[in-house]
PDB file of C-alpha atoms in Angstrom:
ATOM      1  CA  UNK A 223      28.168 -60.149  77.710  1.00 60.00           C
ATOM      2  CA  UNK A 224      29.824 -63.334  78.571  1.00 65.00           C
ATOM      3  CA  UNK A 225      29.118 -66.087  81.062  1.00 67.00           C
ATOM      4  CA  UNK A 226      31.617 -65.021  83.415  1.00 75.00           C
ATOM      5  CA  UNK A 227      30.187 -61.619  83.645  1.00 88.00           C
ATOM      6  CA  UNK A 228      27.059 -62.637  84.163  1.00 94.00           C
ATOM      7  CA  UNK A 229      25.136 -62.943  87.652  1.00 96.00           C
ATOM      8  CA  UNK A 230      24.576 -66.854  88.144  1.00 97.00           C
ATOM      9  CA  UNK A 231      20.641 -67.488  89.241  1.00 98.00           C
ATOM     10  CA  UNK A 232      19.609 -70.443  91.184  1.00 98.00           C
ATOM     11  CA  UNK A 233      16.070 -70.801  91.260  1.00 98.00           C
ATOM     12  CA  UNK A 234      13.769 -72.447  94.081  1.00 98.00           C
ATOM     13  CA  UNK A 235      10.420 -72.400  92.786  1.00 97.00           C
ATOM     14  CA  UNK A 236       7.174 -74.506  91.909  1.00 94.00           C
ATOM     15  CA  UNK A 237       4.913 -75.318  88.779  1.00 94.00           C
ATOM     16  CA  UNK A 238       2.967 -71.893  88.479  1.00 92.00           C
ATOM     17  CA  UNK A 239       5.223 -68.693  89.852  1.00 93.00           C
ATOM     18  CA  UNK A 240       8.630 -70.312  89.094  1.00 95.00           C
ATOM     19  CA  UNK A 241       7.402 -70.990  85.258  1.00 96.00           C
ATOM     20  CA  UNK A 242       6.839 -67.230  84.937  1.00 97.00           C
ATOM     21  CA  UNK A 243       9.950 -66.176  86.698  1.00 98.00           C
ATOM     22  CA  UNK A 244      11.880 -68.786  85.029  1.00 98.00           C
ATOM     23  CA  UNK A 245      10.891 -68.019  81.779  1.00 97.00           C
ATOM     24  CA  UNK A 246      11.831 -63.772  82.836  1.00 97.00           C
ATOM     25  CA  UNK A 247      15.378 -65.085  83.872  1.00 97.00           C
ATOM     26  CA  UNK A 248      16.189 -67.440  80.433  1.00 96.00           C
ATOM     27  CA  UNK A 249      15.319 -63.872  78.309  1.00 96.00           C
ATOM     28  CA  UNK A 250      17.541 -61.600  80.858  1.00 96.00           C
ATOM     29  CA  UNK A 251      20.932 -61.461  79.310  1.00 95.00           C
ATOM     30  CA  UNK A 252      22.399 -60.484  82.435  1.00 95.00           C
ATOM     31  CA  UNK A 253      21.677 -63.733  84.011  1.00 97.00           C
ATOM     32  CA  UNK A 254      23.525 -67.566  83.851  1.00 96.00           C
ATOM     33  CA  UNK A 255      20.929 -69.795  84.856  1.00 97.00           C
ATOM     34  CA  UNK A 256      22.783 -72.635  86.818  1.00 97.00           C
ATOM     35  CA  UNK A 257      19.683 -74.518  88.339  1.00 98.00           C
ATOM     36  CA  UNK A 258      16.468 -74.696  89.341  1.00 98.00           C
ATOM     37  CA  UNK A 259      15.021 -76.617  92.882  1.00 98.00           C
ATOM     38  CA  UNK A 260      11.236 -78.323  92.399  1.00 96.00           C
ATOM     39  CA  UNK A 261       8.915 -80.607  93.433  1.00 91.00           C
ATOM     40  CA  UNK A 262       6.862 -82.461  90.794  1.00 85.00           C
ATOM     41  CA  UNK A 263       3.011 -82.800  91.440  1.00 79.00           C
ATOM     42  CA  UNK A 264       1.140 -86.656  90.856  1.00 77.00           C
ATOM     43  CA  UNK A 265      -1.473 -84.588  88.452  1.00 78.00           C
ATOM     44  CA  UNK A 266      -1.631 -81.576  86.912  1.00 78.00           C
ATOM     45  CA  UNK A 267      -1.055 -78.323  88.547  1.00 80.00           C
ATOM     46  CA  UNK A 268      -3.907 -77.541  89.860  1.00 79.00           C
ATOM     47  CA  UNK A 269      -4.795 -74.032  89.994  1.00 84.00           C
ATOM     48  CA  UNK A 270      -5.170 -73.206  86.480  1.00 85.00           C
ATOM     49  CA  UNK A 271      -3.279 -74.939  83.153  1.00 89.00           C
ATOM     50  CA  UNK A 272       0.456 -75.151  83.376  1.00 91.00           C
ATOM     51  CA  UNK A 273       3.668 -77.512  82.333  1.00 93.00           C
ATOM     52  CA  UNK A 274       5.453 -78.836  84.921  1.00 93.00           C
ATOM     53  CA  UNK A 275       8.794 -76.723  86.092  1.00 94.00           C
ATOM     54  CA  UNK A 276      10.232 -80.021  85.660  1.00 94.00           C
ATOM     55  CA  UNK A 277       9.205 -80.495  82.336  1.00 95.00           C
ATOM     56  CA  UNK A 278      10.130 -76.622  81.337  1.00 96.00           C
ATOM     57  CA  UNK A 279      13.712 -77.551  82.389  1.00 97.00           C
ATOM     58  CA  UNK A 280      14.505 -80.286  80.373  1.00 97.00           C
ATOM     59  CA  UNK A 281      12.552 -78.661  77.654  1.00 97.00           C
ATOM     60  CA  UNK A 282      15.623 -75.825  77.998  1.00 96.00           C
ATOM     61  CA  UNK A 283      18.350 -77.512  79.053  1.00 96.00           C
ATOM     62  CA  UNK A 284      18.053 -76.200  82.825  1.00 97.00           C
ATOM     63  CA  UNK A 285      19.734 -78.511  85.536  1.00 97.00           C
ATOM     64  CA  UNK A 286      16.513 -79.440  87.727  1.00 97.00           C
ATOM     65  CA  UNK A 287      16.933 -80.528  91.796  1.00 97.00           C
ATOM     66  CA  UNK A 288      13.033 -82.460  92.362  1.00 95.00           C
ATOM     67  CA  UNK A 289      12.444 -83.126  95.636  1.00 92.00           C
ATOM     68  CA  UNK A 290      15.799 -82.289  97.318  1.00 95.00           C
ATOM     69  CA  UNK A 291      15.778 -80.329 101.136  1.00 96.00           C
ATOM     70  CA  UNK A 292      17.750 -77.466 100.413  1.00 97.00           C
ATOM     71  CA  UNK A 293      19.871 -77.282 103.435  1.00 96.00           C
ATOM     72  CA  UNK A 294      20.261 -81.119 103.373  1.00 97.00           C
ATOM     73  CA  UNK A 295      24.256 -82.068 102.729  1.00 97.00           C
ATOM     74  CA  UNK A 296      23.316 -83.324  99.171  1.00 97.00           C
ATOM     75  CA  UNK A 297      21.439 -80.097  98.502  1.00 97.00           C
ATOM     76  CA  UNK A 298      24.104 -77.848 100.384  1.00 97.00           C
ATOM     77  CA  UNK A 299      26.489 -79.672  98.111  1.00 97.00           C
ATOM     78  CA  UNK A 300      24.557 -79.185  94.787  1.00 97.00           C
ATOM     79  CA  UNK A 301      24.106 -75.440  95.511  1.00 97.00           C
ATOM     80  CA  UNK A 302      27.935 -74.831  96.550  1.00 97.00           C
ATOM     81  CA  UNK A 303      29.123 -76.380  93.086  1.00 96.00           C
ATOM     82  CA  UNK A 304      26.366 -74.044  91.145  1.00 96.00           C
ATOM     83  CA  UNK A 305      28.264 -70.502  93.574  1.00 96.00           C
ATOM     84  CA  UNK A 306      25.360 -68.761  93.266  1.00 97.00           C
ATOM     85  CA  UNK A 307      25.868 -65.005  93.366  1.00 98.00           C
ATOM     86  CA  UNK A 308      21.650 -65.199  93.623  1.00 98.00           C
ATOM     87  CA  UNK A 309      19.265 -67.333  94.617  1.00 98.00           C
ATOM     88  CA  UNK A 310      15.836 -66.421  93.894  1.00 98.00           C
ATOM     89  CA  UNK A 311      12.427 -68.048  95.289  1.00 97.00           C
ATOM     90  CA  UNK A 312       9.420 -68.291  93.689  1.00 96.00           C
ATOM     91  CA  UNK A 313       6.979 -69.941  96.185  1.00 91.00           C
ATOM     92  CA  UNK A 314       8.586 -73.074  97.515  1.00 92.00           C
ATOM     93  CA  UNK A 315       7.789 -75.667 100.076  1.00 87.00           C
ATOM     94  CA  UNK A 316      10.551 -75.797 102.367  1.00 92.00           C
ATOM     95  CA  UNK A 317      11.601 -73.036 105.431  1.00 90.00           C
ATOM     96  CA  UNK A 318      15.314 -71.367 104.708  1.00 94.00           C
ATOM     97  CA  UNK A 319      18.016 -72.244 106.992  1.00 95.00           C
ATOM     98  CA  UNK A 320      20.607 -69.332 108.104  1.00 96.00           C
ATOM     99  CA  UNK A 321      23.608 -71.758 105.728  1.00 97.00           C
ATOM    100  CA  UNK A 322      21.557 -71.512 102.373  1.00 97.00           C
ATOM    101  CA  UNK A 323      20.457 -67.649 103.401  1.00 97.00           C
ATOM    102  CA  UNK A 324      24.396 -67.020 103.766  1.00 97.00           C
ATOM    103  CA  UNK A 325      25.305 -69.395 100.346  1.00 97.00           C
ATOM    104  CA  UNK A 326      24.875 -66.954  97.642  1.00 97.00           C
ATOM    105  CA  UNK A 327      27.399 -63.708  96.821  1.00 95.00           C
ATOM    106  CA  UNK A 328      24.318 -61.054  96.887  1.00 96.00           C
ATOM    107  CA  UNK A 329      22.092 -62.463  98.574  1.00 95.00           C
ATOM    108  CA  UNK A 330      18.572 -64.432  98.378  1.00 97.00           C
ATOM    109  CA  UNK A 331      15.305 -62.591  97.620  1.00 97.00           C
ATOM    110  CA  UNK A 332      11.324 -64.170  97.420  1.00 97.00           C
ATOM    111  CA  UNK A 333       8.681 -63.426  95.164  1.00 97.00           C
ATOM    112  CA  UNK A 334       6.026 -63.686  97.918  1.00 96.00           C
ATOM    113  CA  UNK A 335       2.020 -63.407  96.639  1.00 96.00           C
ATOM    114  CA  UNK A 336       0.775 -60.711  98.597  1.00 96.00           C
ATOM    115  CA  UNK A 337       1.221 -57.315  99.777  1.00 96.00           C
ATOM    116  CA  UNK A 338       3.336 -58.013 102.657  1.00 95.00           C
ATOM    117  CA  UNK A 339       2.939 -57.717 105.656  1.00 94.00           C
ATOM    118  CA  UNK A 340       0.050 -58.938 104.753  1.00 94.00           C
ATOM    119  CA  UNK A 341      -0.799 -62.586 104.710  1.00 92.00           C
ATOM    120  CA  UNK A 342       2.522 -64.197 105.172  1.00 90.00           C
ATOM    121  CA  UNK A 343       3.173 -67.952 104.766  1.00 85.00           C
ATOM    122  CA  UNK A 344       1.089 -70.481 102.493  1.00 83.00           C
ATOM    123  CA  UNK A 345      -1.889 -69.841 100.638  1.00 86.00           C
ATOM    124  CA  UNK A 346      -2.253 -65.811 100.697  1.00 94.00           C
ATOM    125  CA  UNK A 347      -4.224 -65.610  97.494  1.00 94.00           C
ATOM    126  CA  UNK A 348      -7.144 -67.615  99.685  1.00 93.00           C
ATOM    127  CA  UNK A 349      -6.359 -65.748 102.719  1.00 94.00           C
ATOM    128  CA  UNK A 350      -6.983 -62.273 100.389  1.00 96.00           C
ATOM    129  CA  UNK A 351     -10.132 -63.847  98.671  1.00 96.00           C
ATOM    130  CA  UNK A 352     -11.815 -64.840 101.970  1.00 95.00           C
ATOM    131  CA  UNK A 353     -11.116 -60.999 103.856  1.00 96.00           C
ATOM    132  CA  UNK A 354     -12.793 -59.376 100.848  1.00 96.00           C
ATOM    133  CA  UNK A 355      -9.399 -57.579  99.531  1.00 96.00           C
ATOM    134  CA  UNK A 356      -9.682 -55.323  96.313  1.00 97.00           C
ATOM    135  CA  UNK A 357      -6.012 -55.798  95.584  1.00 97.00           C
ATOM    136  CA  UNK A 358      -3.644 -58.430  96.116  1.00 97.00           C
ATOM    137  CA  UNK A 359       0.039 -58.061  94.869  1.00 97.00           C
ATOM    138  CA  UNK A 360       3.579 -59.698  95.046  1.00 97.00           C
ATOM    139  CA  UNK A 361       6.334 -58.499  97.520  1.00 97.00           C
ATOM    140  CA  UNK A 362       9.883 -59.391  96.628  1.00 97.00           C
ATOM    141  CA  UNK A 363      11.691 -59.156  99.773  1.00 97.00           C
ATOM    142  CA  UNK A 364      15.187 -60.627 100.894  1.00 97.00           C
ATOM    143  CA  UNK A 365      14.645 -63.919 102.472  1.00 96.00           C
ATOM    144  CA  UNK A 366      15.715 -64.323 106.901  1.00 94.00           C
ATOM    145  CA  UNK A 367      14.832 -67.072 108.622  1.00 91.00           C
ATOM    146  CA  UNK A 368      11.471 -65.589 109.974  1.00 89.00           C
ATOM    147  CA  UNK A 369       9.399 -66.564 106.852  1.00 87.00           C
ATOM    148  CA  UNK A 370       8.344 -63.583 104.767  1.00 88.00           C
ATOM    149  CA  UNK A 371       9.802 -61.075 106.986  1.00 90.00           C
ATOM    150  CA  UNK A 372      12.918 -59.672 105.388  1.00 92.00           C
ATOM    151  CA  UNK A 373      12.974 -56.322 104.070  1.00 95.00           C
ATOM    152  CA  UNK A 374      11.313 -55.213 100.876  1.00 96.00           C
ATOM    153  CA  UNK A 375      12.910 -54.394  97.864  1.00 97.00           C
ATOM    154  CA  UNK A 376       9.629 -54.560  95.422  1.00 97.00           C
ATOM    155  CA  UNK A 377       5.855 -54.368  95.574  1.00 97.00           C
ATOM    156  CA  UNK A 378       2.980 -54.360  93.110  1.00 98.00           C
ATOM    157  CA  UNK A 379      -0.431 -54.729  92.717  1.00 97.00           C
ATOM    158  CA  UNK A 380      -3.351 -55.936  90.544  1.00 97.00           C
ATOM    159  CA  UNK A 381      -6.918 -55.499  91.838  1.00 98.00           C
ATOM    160  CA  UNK A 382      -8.769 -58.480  92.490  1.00 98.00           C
ATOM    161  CA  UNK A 383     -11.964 -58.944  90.699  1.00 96.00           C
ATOM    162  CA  UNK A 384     -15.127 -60.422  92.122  1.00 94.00           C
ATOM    163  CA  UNK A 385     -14.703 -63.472  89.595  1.00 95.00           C
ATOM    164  CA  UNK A 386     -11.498 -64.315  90.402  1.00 95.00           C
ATOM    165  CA  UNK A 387     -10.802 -67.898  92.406  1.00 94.00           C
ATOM    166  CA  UNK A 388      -7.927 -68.886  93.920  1.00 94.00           C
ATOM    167  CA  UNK A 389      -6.881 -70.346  90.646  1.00 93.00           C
ATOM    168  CA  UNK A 390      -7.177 -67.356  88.492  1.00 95.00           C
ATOM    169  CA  UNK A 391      -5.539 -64.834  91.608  1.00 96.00           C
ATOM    170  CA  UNK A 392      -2.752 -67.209  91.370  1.00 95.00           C
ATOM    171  CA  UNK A 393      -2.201 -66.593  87.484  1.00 96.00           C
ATOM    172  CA  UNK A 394      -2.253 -63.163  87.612  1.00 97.00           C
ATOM    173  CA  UNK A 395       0.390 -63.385  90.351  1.00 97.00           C
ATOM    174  CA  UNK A 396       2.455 -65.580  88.658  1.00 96.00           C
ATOM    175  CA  UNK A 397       2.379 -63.265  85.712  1.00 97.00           C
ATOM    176  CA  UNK A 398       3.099 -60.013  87.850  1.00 97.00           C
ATOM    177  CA  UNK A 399       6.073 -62.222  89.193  1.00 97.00           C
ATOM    178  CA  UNK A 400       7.648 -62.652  85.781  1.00 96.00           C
ATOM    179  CA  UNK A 401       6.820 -59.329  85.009  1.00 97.00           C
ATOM    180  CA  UNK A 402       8.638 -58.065  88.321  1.00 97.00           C
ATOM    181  CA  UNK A 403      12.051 -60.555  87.918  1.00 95.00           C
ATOM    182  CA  UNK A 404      14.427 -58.699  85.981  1.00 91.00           C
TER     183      UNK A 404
END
């Protein structure tokens, strides 16, 4: 398969999910990776061991975007010169505009963790811990501008143990995520 036949990723994700789905993607030899958006974090990531995306992308020769609004004219420009036929999230910190949902060729999809509709927005894993859930999951779902509300392509599940924190939830989500990209 060459480049041009393959489906060019962009990837908006942070430390912890987007190192799992990233590292799905680079092994799928269907996909072009043409860039990854980030943040970077003052200390390490905090839930549980784990290199910075950042880090991961130089490592691999990914372009990396840190700290760049998405829908800003610099990152509007940055995504139109990468034509995206995907983009792909992978927990982010930034709400989707209608002009970055409408950018890429097929369409954007999130890797959400929960079991949507449950426990949309931040911090679900807590949200799951603190009701007493027995399973928590990821959703991948297409991406509107009502966050984690577009229709579901994917769900799956792991159960939640009664050791598990936040932090180790969170692994075993990021995990499933990989797991769950191609």
């Amino acid at each position: 398969m060459n480049d041009n036949t393959k489906l060019k990723v962009v990837l908006f994700a942070l430390t912890g999910f987007g190192n799992t789905v990233l590292d799905a993607l680079l092994t799928d030899m269907r996909v072009a990776m043409q860039a990854v958006f980030t943040v970077s974090y003052d200390n390490p990531f905090p839930y549980y061991p784990e290199r910075q995306l950042l880090e991961v992308c130089a490592d691999r020769g990914i372009a990396c975007h840190e700290g760049i609004k998405v829908d800003s004219d610099d990152g509007m420009a940055l995504l139109r010169g990468n034509s995206p036929d995907l983009i792909m999230m992978a927990t982010f910190k930034q709400i989707i505009r209608q002009k970055v949902i409408n950018l890429p060729k097929l369409g954007f999809i999130n890797f959400h963790p929960s079991l949507l509709p449950k426990y949309r927005g931040p911090c679900p894993t807590n949200a799951a811990l603190l009701n007493g859930e027995k399973a928590a999951g990821v959703t991948v779902h297409y991406v509107t501008e009502q966050v984690d509300e577009g229709n579901i392509l994917l769900q799956r599940s792991v159960p939640i143990e009664q050791t598990d924190t936040d932090g180790r939830l969170r692994q075993k989500l990021a995990l499933l995520s990989g797991a769950m990209a191609p």
